[in-house]
Amino acid sequence: MEHARGEGPYTLGEALAAAGLRMRLCQVWAGDPVPATLTDVDALVVMGGAQAAYSDDGFPSRRAELELLRKALAAEVPVLGICLGAQMLALAAGGTARVGSGLQLGWGEVAFSPEADGDPLLSGTPERLRVLSWHGDTMDLPEKAVLLASCDRYPVQAFRMGGAAWGLQFHLEVDEAAVDAFMETATPQEVAAAPRLREETPGELTVLAPHRDRVFARFAALVADRTELTATRTFFTPRADA
């Protein structure tokens, strides 16, 4: 599901395509309805946005997306939620989403938990890794969630629900084009919070890229293994403010 004109999944989409998987974009910004069922859906990807996971205000597709996420969790359909998508996943699983302690924007370090060592996607990730954050809301996880990464200011940075659903609060999918898109529509407050973001990004991506690409290749392989490379439809919900 796509929430903004011109927004896409960036390197995540590239990984899915490289695995031979087809993506179907539902452009809710253009009036496309959220699918009511998981028919022909082999994986669900929910990306970020300026909307609040806890409010219908400015988010007319929120309830339908939450219902689709609940169905995916019940059916163990692979799910990957990023930023707002992670908050939506936590909410659908029985947790909460709420206003955070202010903007967390720019490159910063997250720490991966011991549980990440055995995780199907995150195993082999360094104990500490610099990632791109762009959010002001946060979430509280349900009891059955496995916390995979955290930082001091926002303790929930990555988690897993069951064996096939992951939430990432940070934007692992970014490349330089993604960062440019984020900055082109950033508010003055956001620009002020990370004034050197464009200059810092090439060097940060050099370090991040091998880990980013490994995580997404594993997710794509998980989906491909489940579908045996049949035609796959994946719904994306990119950032609404980038």
PDB file of C-alpha atoms in Angstrom:
ATOM      1  CA  MET A   1       0.000   0.000   0.000  1.00  0.00           C
ATOM      2  CA  GLU A   2       1.463   3.282  -1.093  1.00  0.00           C
ATOM      3  CA  HIS A   3       0.554   6.399   0.864  1.00  0.00           C
ATOM      4  CA  ALA A   4       2.287   9.105  -1.184  1.00  0.00           C
ATOM      5  CA  ARG A   5       2.813   9.851  -4.846  1.00  0.00           C
ATOM      6  CA  GLY A   6       6.259   8.774  -6.003  1.00  0.00           C
ATOM      7  CA  GLU A   7       7.097   6.861  -2.799  1.00  0.00           C
ATOM      8  CA  GLY A   8       8.410   3.304  -3.080  1.00  0.00           C
ATOM      9  CA  PRO A   9      10.120   0.517  -1.152  1.00  0.00           C
ATOM     10  CA  TYR A  10      13.644   1.344  -2.370  1.00  0.00           C
ATOM     11  CA  THR A  11      16.172  -1.405  -1.606  1.00  0.00           C
ATOM     12  CA  LEU A  12      13.526  -3.676  -0.105  1.00  0.00           C
ATOM     13  CA  GLY A  13      11.715  -3.700  -3.425  1.00  0.00           C
ATOM     14  CA  GLU A  14      14.971  -4.479  -5.196  1.00  0.00           C
ATOM     15  CA  ALA A  15      15.536  -7.497  -2.943  1.00  0.00           C
ATOM     16  CA  LEU A  16      12.052  -8.843  -3.567  1.00  0.00           C
ATOM     17  CA  ALA A  17      12.425  -8.405  -7.311  1.00  0.00           C
ATOM     18  CA  ALA A  18      15.832 -10.108  -7.264  1.00  0.00           C
ATOM     19  CA  ALA A  19      14.194 -13.128  -5.623  1.00  0.00           C
ATOM     20  CA  GLY A  20      11.735 -13.411  -8.503  1.00  0.00           C
ATOM     21  CA  LEU A  21       8.783 -12.032  -6.558  1.00  0.00           C
ATOM     22  CA  ARG A  22       6.152  -9.743  -8.007  1.00  0.00           C
ATOM     23  CA  MET A  23       4.934  -6.703  -6.106  1.00  0.00           C
ATOM     24  CA  ARG A  24       1.483  -5.180  -6.297  1.00  0.00           C
ATOM     25  CA  LEU A  25       1.205  -1.609  -5.062  1.00  0.00           C
ATOM     26  CA  CYS A  26      -2.057  -0.416  -3.551  1.00  0.00           C
ATOM     27  CA  GLN A  27      -1.965   3.366  -3.863  1.00  0.00           C
ATOM     28  CA  VAL A  28      -4.275   4.495  -1.101  1.00  0.00           C
ATOM     29  CA  TRP A  29      -3.287   8.118  -1.783  1.00  0.00           C
ATOM     30  CA  ALA A  30      -4.959   7.716  -5.174  1.00  0.00           C
ATOM     31  CA  GLY A  31      -8.070   6.102  -3.710  1.00  0.00           C
ATOM     32  CA  ASP A  32      -7.175   2.413  -4.034  1.00  0.00           C
ATOM     33  CA  PRO A  33      -9.024   0.381  -1.403  1.00  0.00           C
ATOM     34  CA  VAL A  34      -7.125  -1.732   1.093  1.00  0.00           C
ATOM     35  CA  PRO A  35      -7.664  -5.423   0.267  1.00  0.00           C
ATOM     36  CA  ALA A  36     -10.228  -7.036   2.546  1.00  0.00           C
ATOM     37  CA  THR A  37      -8.676 -10.497   2.360  1.00  0.00           C
ATOM     38  CA  LEU A  38      -5.301 -12.164   1.892  1.00  0.00           C
ATOM     39  CA  THR A  39      -6.341 -13.857  -1.348  1.00  0.00           C
ATOM     40  CA  ASP A  40      -3.291 -13.915  -3.670  1.00  0.00           C
ATOM     41  CA  VAL A  41      -1.214 -12.211  -0.961  1.00  0.00           C
ATOM     42  CA  ASP A  42       1.933 -14.129  -0.032  1.00  0.00           C
ATOM     43  CA  ALA A  43       3.576 -11.387   2.032  1.00  0.00           C
ATOM     44  CA  LEU A  44       2.562  -8.055   3.487  1.00  0.00           C
ATOM     45  CA  VAL A  45       4.932  -5.078   3.717  1.00  0.00           C
ATOM     46  CA  VAL A  46       3.768  -1.970   5.577  1.00  0.00           C
ATOM     47  CA  MET A  47       6.073   1.010   5.424  1.00  0.00           C
ATOM     48  CA  GLY A  48       6.165   4.378   7.155  1.00  0.00           C
ATOM     49  CA  GLY A  49       4.227   7.598   7.017  1.00  0.00           C
ATOM     50  CA  ALA A  50       3.418  10.836   8.787  1.00  0.00           C
ATOM     51  CA  GLN A  51       0.129   9.385  10.043  1.00  0.00           C
ATOM     52  CA  ALA A  52      -0.351   8.206  13.614  1.00  0.00           C
ATOM     53  CA  ALA A  53      -0.941   4.487  14.083  1.00  0.00           C
ATOM     54  CA  TYR A  54      -3.241   5.333  17.026  1.00  0.00           C
ATOM     55  CA  SER A  55      -5.533   7.813  15.234  1.00  0.00           C
ATOM     56  CA  ASP A  56      -7.890   7.796  12.267  1.00  0.00           C
ATOM     57  CA  ASP A  57      -7.255  11.528  11.792  1.00  0.00           C
ATOM     58  CA  GLY A  58      -5.728  11.932   8.330  1.00  0.00           C
ATOM     59  CA  PHE A  59      -5.423   8.153   8.070  1.00  0.00           C
ATOM     60  CA  PRO A  60      -8.620   6.843   6.436  1.00  0.00           C
ATOM     61  CA  SER A  61      -7.107   3.445   5.630  1.00  0.00           C
ATOM     62  CA  ARG A  62      -5.865   2.809   9.184  1.00  0.00           C
ATOM     63  CA  ARG A  63      -8.580   0.428  10.369  1.00  0.00           C
ATOM     64  CA  ALA A  64      -8.575  -1.580   7.163  1.00  0.00           C
ATOM     65  CA  GLU A  65      -4.788  -1.921   7.315  1.00  0.00           C
ATOM     66  CA  LEU A  66      -4.908  -3.046  10.939  1.00  0.00           C
ATOM     67  CA  GLU A  67      -7.507  -5.671  10.057  1.00  0.00           C
ATOM     68  CA  LEU A  68      -5.368  -6.950   7.200  1.00  0.00           C
ATOM     69  CA  LEU A  69      -2.359  -7.134   9.516  1.00  0.00           C
ATOM     70  CA  ARG A  70      -4.381  -9.121  12.061  1.00  0.00           C
ATOM     71  CA  LYS A  71      -5.380 -11.567   9.350  1.00  0.00           C
ATOM     72  CA  ALA A  72      -1.767 -11.898   8.222  1.00  0.00           C
ATOM     73  CA  LEU A  73      -0.622 -12.610  11.774  1.00  0.00           C
ATOM     74  CA  ALA A  74      -3.337 -15.229  12.266  1.00  0.00           C
ATOM     75  CA  ALA A  75      -2.464 -16.930   8.964  1.00  0.00           C
ATOM     76  CA  GLU A  76       1.308 -16.615   9.540  1.00  0.00           C
ATOM     77  CA  VAL A  77       1.700 -14.736   6.268  1.00  0.00           C
ATOM     78  CA  PRO A  78       5.155 -13.062   6.267  1.00  0.00           C
ATOM     79  CA  VAL A  79       4.966  -9.424   7.377  1.00  0.00           C
ATOM     80  CA  LEU A  80       7.554  -6.664   7.435  1.00  0.00           C
ATOM     81  CA  GLY A  81       6.608  -3.324   8.971  1.00  0.00           C
ATOM     82  CA  ILE A  82       8.910  -0.309   8.864  1.00  0.00           C
ATOM     83  CA  CYS A  83       8.514   2.837  11.015  1.00  0.00           C
ATOM     84  CA  LEU A  84       4.747   3.520  11.000  1.00  0.00           C
ATOM     85  CA  GLY A  85       4.376  -0.024   9.683  1.00  0.00           C
ATOM     86  CA  ALA A  86       6.142  -1.387  12.772  1.00  0.00           C
ATOM     87  CA  GLN A  87       3.825   0.605  15.025  1.00  0.00           C
ATOM     88  CA  MET A  88       0.826  -0.722  13.096  1.00  0.00           C
ATOM     89  CA  LEU A  89       2.122  -4.284  13.467  1.00  0.00           C
ATOM     90  CA  ALA A  90       2.557  -3.843  17.218  1.00  0.00           C
ATOM     91  CA  LEU A  91      -0.976  -2.452  17.478  1.00  0.00           C
ATOM     92  CA  ALA A  92      -2.465  -5.259  15.386  1.00  0.00           C
ATOM     93  CA  ALA A  93      -0.710  -7.821  17.591  1.00  0.00           C
ATOM     94  CA  GLY A  94      -2.218  -6.415  20.788  1.00  0.00           C
ATOM     95  CA  GLY A  95       0.334  -3.775  21.770  1.00  0.00           C
ATOM     96  CA  THR A  96      -0.054  -0.012  21.759  1.00  0.00           C
ATOM     97  CA  ALA A  97       1.220   2.921  19.730  1.00  0.00           C
ATOM     98  CA  ARG A  98       1.636   6.398  21.175  1.00  0.00           C
ATOM     99  CA  VAL A  99       3.333   9.776  20.933  1.00  0.00           C
ATOM    100  CA  GLY A 100       7.047   9.556  21.657  1.00  0.00           C
ATOM    101  CA  SER A 101       9.464  11.884  23.415  1.00  0.00           C
ATOM    102  CA  GLY A 102      10.088  14.042  20.337  1.00  0.00           C
ATOM    103  CA  LEU A 103      11.669  13.643  16.944  1.00  0.00           C
ATOM    104  CA  GLN A 104      14.294  10.968  16.456  1.00  0.00           C
ATOM    105  CA  LEU A 105      15.638  11.939  13.073  1.00  0.00           C
ATOM    106  CA  GLY A 106      18.932  11.190  11.355  1.00  0.00           C
ATOM    107  CA  TRP A 107      21.665   8.604  11.631  1.00  0.00           C
ATOM    108  CA  GLY A 108      22.132   7.013  15.027  1.00  0.00           C
ATOM    109  CA  GLU A 109      23.077   3.797  16.746  1.00  0.00           C
ATOM    110  CA  VAL A 110      20.796   0.947  17.786  1.00  0.00           C
ATOM    111  CA  ALA A 111      21.842  -2.070  19.858  1.00  0.00           C
ATOM    112  CA  PHE A 112      20.710  -5.557  18.880  1.00  0.00           C
ATOM    113  CA  SER A 113      19.619  -7.952  21.616  1.00  0.00           C
ATOM    114  CA  PRO A 114      20.976 -11.474  22.174  1.00  0.00           C
ATOM    115  CA  GLU A 115      17.723 -12.764  20.658  1.00  0.00           C
ATOM    116  CA  ALA A 116      18.729 -11.194  17.340  1.00  0.00           C
ATOM    117  CA  ASP A 117      21.598 -13.697  17.087  1.00  0.00           C
ATOM    118  CA  GLY A 118      19.172 -16.512  16.314  1.00  0.00           C
ATOM    119  CA  ASP A 119      16.665 -14.458  14.346  1.00  0.00           C
ATOM    120  CA  PRO A 120      15.933 -15.601  10.762  1.00  0.00           C
ATOM    121  CA  LEU A 121      16.463 -12.062   9.411  1.00  0.00           C
ATOM    122  CA  LEU A 122      18.840 -10.342  11.817  1.00  0.00           C
ATOM    123  CA  SER A 123      21.356 -13.009  12.790  1.00  0.00           C
ATOM    124  CA  GLY A 124      24.882 -11.878  11.965  1.00  0.00           C
ATOM    125  CA  THR A 125      24.035  -8.205  12.416  1.00  0.00           C
ATOM    126  CA  PRO A 126      26.649  -6.338  14.507  1.00  0.00           C
ATOM    127  CA  GLU A 127      25.762  -5.788  18.136  1.00  0.00           C
ATOM    128  CA  ARG A 128      25.587  -2.062  17.346  1.00  0.00           C
ATOM    129  CA  LEU A 129      24.660  -0.545  14.009  1.00  0.00           C
ATOM    130  CA  ARG A 130      23.995   2.996  12.791  1.00  0.00           C
ATOM    131  CA  VAL A 131      20.630   3.322  11.043  1.00  0.00           C
ATOM    132  CA  LEU A 132      18.354   6.100   9.802  1.00  0.00           C
ATOM    133  CA  SER A 133      15.458   7.130  12.043  1.00  0.00           C
ATOM    134  CA  TRP A 134      12.617   9.453  11.058  1.00  0.00           C
ATOM    135  CA  HIS A 135       9.808   9.370  13.610  1.00  0.00           C
ATOM    136  CA  GLY A 136       8.241  10.981  16.631  1.00  0.00           C
ATOM    137  CA  ASP A 137       5.867   8.206  17.698  1.00  0.00           C
ATOM    138  CA  THR A 138       6.675   4.920  19.365  1.00  0.00           C
ATOM    139  CA  MET A 139       5.058   1.667  20.512  1.00  0.00           C
ATOM    140  CA  ASP A 140       4.700  -0.723  23.429  1.00  0.00           C
ATOM    141  CA  LEU A 141       4.964  -4.372  22.463  1.00  0.00           C
ATOM    142  CA  PRO A 142       2.549  -7.157  23.363  1.00  0.00           C
ATOM    143  CA  GLU A 143       3.851  -9.827  25.743  1.00  0.00           C
ATOM    144  CA  LYS A 144       4.568 -12.400  23.038  1.00  0.00           C
ATOM    145  CA  ALA A 145       6.758 -10.083  20.980  1.00  0.00           C
ATOM    146  CA  VAL A 146      10.521 -10.676  20.900  1.00  0.00           C
ATOM    147  CA  LEU A 147      12.529  -7.468  21.230  1.00  0.00           C
ATOM    148  CA  LEU A 148      15.429  -7.529  18.755  1.00  0.00           C
ATOM    149  CA  ALA A 149      16.919  -4.025  18.903  1.00  0.00           C
ATOM    150  CA  SER A 150      16.683  -0.920  21.058  1.00  0.00           C
ATOM    151  CA  CYS A 151      18.273   2.418  21.916  1.00  0.00           C
ATOM    152  CA  ASP A 152      18.186   4.552  25.042  1.00  0.00           C
ATOM    153  CA  ARG A 153      15.676   7.105  23.817  1.00  0.00           C
ATOM    154  CA  TYR A 154      13.302   4.756  21.985  1.00  0.00           C
ATOM    155  CA  PRO A 155      13.645   1.265  23.481  1.00  0.00           C
ATOM    156  CA  VAL A 156      11.622  -0.536  20.802  1.00  0.00           C
ATOM    157  CA  GLN A 157      13.624  -0.435  17.559  1.00  0.00           C
ATOM    158  CA  ALA A 158      13.060  -3.940  16.143  1.00  0.00           C
ATOM    159  CA  PHE A 159      10.897  -6.891  17.141  1.00  0.00           C
ATOM    160  CA  ARG A 160       9.444 -10.167  15.922  1.00  0.00           C
ATOM    161  CA  MET A 161       5.955 -11.577  16.346  1.00  0.00           C
ATOM    162  CA  GLY A 162       5.770 -15.339  15.944  1.00  0.00           C
ATOM    163  CA  GLY A 163       7.981 -16.804  13.257  1.00  0.00           C
ATOM    164  CA  ALA A 164       7.174 -14.641  10.241  1.00  0.00           C
ATOM    165  CA  ALA A 165       6.392 -11.040  11.247  1.00  0.00           C
ATOM    166  CA  TRP A 166       8.954  -8.315  11.938  1.00  0.00           C
ATOM    167  CA  GLY A 167       8.775  -4.642  12.831  1.00  0.00           C
ATOM    168  CA  LEU A 168      11.628  -2.171  12.326  1.00  0.00           C
ATOM    169  CA  GLN A 169      11.223   1.314  13.787  1.00  0.00           C
ATOM    170  CA  PHE A 170      14.164   2.588  11.714  1.00  0.00           C
ATOM    171  CA  HIS A 171      14.360   2.951   7.925  1.00  0.00           C
ATOM    172  CA  LEU A 172      16.573   0.056   6.887  1.00  0.00           C
ATOM    173  CA  GLU A 173      15.334   0.332   3.288  1.00  0.00           C
ATOM    174  CA  VAL A 174      16.997   3.637   2.499  1.00  0.00           C
ATOM    175  CA  ASP A 175      19.473   4.468  -0.226  1.00  0.00           C
ATOM    176  CA  GLU A 176      20.559   7.957  -1.332  1.00  0.00           C
ATOM    177  CA  ALA A 177      17.407   8.408  -3.415  1.00  0.00           C
ATOM    178  CA  ALA A 178      15.268   7.632  -0.376  1.00  0.00           C
ATOM    179  CA  VAL A 179      17.092  10.162   1.788  1.00  0.00           C
ATOM    180  CA  ASP A 180      16.709  12.799  -0.932  1.00  0.00           C
ATOM    181  CA  ALA A 181      12.974  12.071  -1.056  1.00  0.00           C
ATOM    182  CA  PHE A 182      12.661  12.359   2.720  1.00  0.00           C
ATOM    183  CA  MET A 183      14.458  15.699   2.744  1.00  0.00           C
ATOM    184  CA  GLU A 184      12.580  17.178  -0.202  1.00  0.00           C
ATOM    185  CA  THR A 185       9.321  17.114   1.750  1.00  0.00           C
ATOM    186  CA  ALA A 186      10.736  17.533   5.259  1.00  0.00           C
ATOM    187  CA  THR A 187       9.293  20.209   7.498  1.00  0.00           C
ATOM    188  CA  PRO A 188      11.578  23.031   8.684  1.00  0.00           C
ATOM    189  CA  GLN A 189      11.671  21.360  12.109  1.00  0.00           C
ATOM    190  CA  GLU A 190      12.827  18.100  10.526  1.00  0.00           C
ATOM    191  CA  VAL A 191      15.492  19.798   8.439  1.00  0.00           C
ATOM    192  CA  ALA A 192      16.780  21.569  11.538  1.00  0.00           C
ATOM    193  CA  ALA A 193      16.979  18.249  13.388  1.00  0.00           C
ATOM    194  CA  ALA A 194      19.364  16.772  10.807  1.00  0.00           C
ATOM    195  CA  PRO A 195      20.957  19.642   8.845  1.00  0.00           C
ATOM    196  CA  ARG A 196      23.819  17.486   7.445  1.00  0.00           C
ATOM    197  CA  LEU A 197      21.794  14.401   6.644  1.00  0.00           C
ATOM    198  CA  ARG A 198      22.507  14.424   2.902  1.00  0.00           C
ATOM    199  CA  GLU A 199      26.236  14.932   3.440  1.00  0.00           C
ATOM    200  CA  GLU A 200      26.444  12.155   6.025  1.00  0.00           C
ATOM    201  CA  THR A 201      24.401   9.611   4.088  1.00  0.00           C
ATOM    202  CA  PRO A 202      26.945   8.227   1.551  1.00  0.00           C
ATOM    203  CA  GLY A 203      29.401   7.245   4.274  1.00  0.00           C
ATOM    204  CA  GLU A 204      26.682   5.845   6.518  1.00  0.00           C
ATOM    205  CA  LEU A 205      25.251   3.767   3.674  1.00  0.00           C
ATOM    206  CA  THR A 206      28.660   2.278   2.900  1.00  0.00           C
ATOM    207  CA  VAL A 207      28.640   0.677   6.350  1.00  0.00           C
ATOM    208  CA  LEU A 208      24.928  -0.124   6.472  1.00  0.00           C
ATOM    209  CA  ALA A 209      24.444  -1.574   2.979  1.00  0.00           C
ATOM    210  CA  PRO A 210      25.838  -5.115   3.511  1.00  0.00           C
ATOM    211  CA  HIS A 211      23.658  -5.637   6.590  1.00  0.00           C
ATOM    212  CA  ARG A 212      20.611  -4.008   4.989  1.00  0.00           C
ATOM    213  CA  ASP A 213      20.923  -6.121   1.871  1.00  0.00           C
ATOM    214  CA  ARG A 214      21.395  -9.341   3.852  1.00  0.00           C
ATOM    215  CA  VAL A 215      18.269  -8.733   5.941  1.00  0.00           C
ATOM    216  CA  PHE A 216      16.096  -7.992   2.924  1.00  0.00           C
ATOM    217  CA  ALA A 217      17.508 -10.901   0.908  1.00  0.00           C
ATOM    218  CA  ARG A 218      16.574 -13.212   3.780  1.00  0.00           C
ATOM    219  CA  PHE A 219      13.043 -11.828   3.935  1.00  0.00           C
ATOM    220  CA  ALA A 220      12.679 -12.235   0.179  1.00  0.00           C
ATOM    221  CA  ALA A 221      14.014 -15.799   0.388  1.00  0.00           C
ATOM    222  CA  LEU A 222      11.577 -16.602   3.182  1.00  0.00           C
ATOM    223  CA  VAL A 223       8.682 -15.442   1.024  1.00  0.00           C
ATOM    224  CA  ALA A 224      10.029 -17.241  -2.054  1.00  0.00           C
ATOM    225  CA  ASP A 225      10.457 -20.484  -0.122  1.00  0.00           C
ATOM    226  CA  ARG A 226       6.875 -20.328   1.101  1.00  0.00           C
ATOM    227  CA  THR A 227       5.473 -19.625  -2.341  1.00  0.00           C
ATOM    228  CA  GLU A 228       7.923 -21.762  -4.344  1.00  0.00           C
ATOM    229  CA  LEU A 229       8.404 -18.733  -6.626  1.00  0.00           C
ATOM    230  CA  THR A 230       4.743 -18.542  -7.631  1.00  0.00           C
ATOM    231  CA  ALA A 231       3.325 -15.132  -8.550  1.00  0.00           C
ATOM    232  CA  THR A 232       3.545 -13.075  -5.386  1.00  0.00           C
ATOM    233  CA  ARG A 233       1.606  -9.948  -4.491  1.00  0.00           C
ATOM    234  CA  THR A 234       3.076  -7.783  -1.752  1.00  0.00           C
ATOM    235  CA  PHE A 235       1.331  -4.717  -0.447  1.00  0.00           C
ATOM    236  CA  PHE A 236       3.475  -1.700   0.435  1.00  0.00           C
ATOM    237  CA  THR A 237       2.614   1.302   2.583  1.00  0.00           C
ATOM    238  CA  PRO A 238       5.471   3.800   2.022  1.00  0.00           C
ATOM    239  CA  ARG A 239       6.085   6.951   4.017  1.00  0.00           C
ATOM    240  CA  ALA A 240       3.399   9.539   3.516  1.00  0.00           C
ATOM    241  CA  ASP A 241       5.726  12.451   4.321  1.00  0.00           C
ATOM    242  CA  ALA A 242       8.589  11.658   1.949  1.00  0.00           C
TER     243      ALA A 242
END
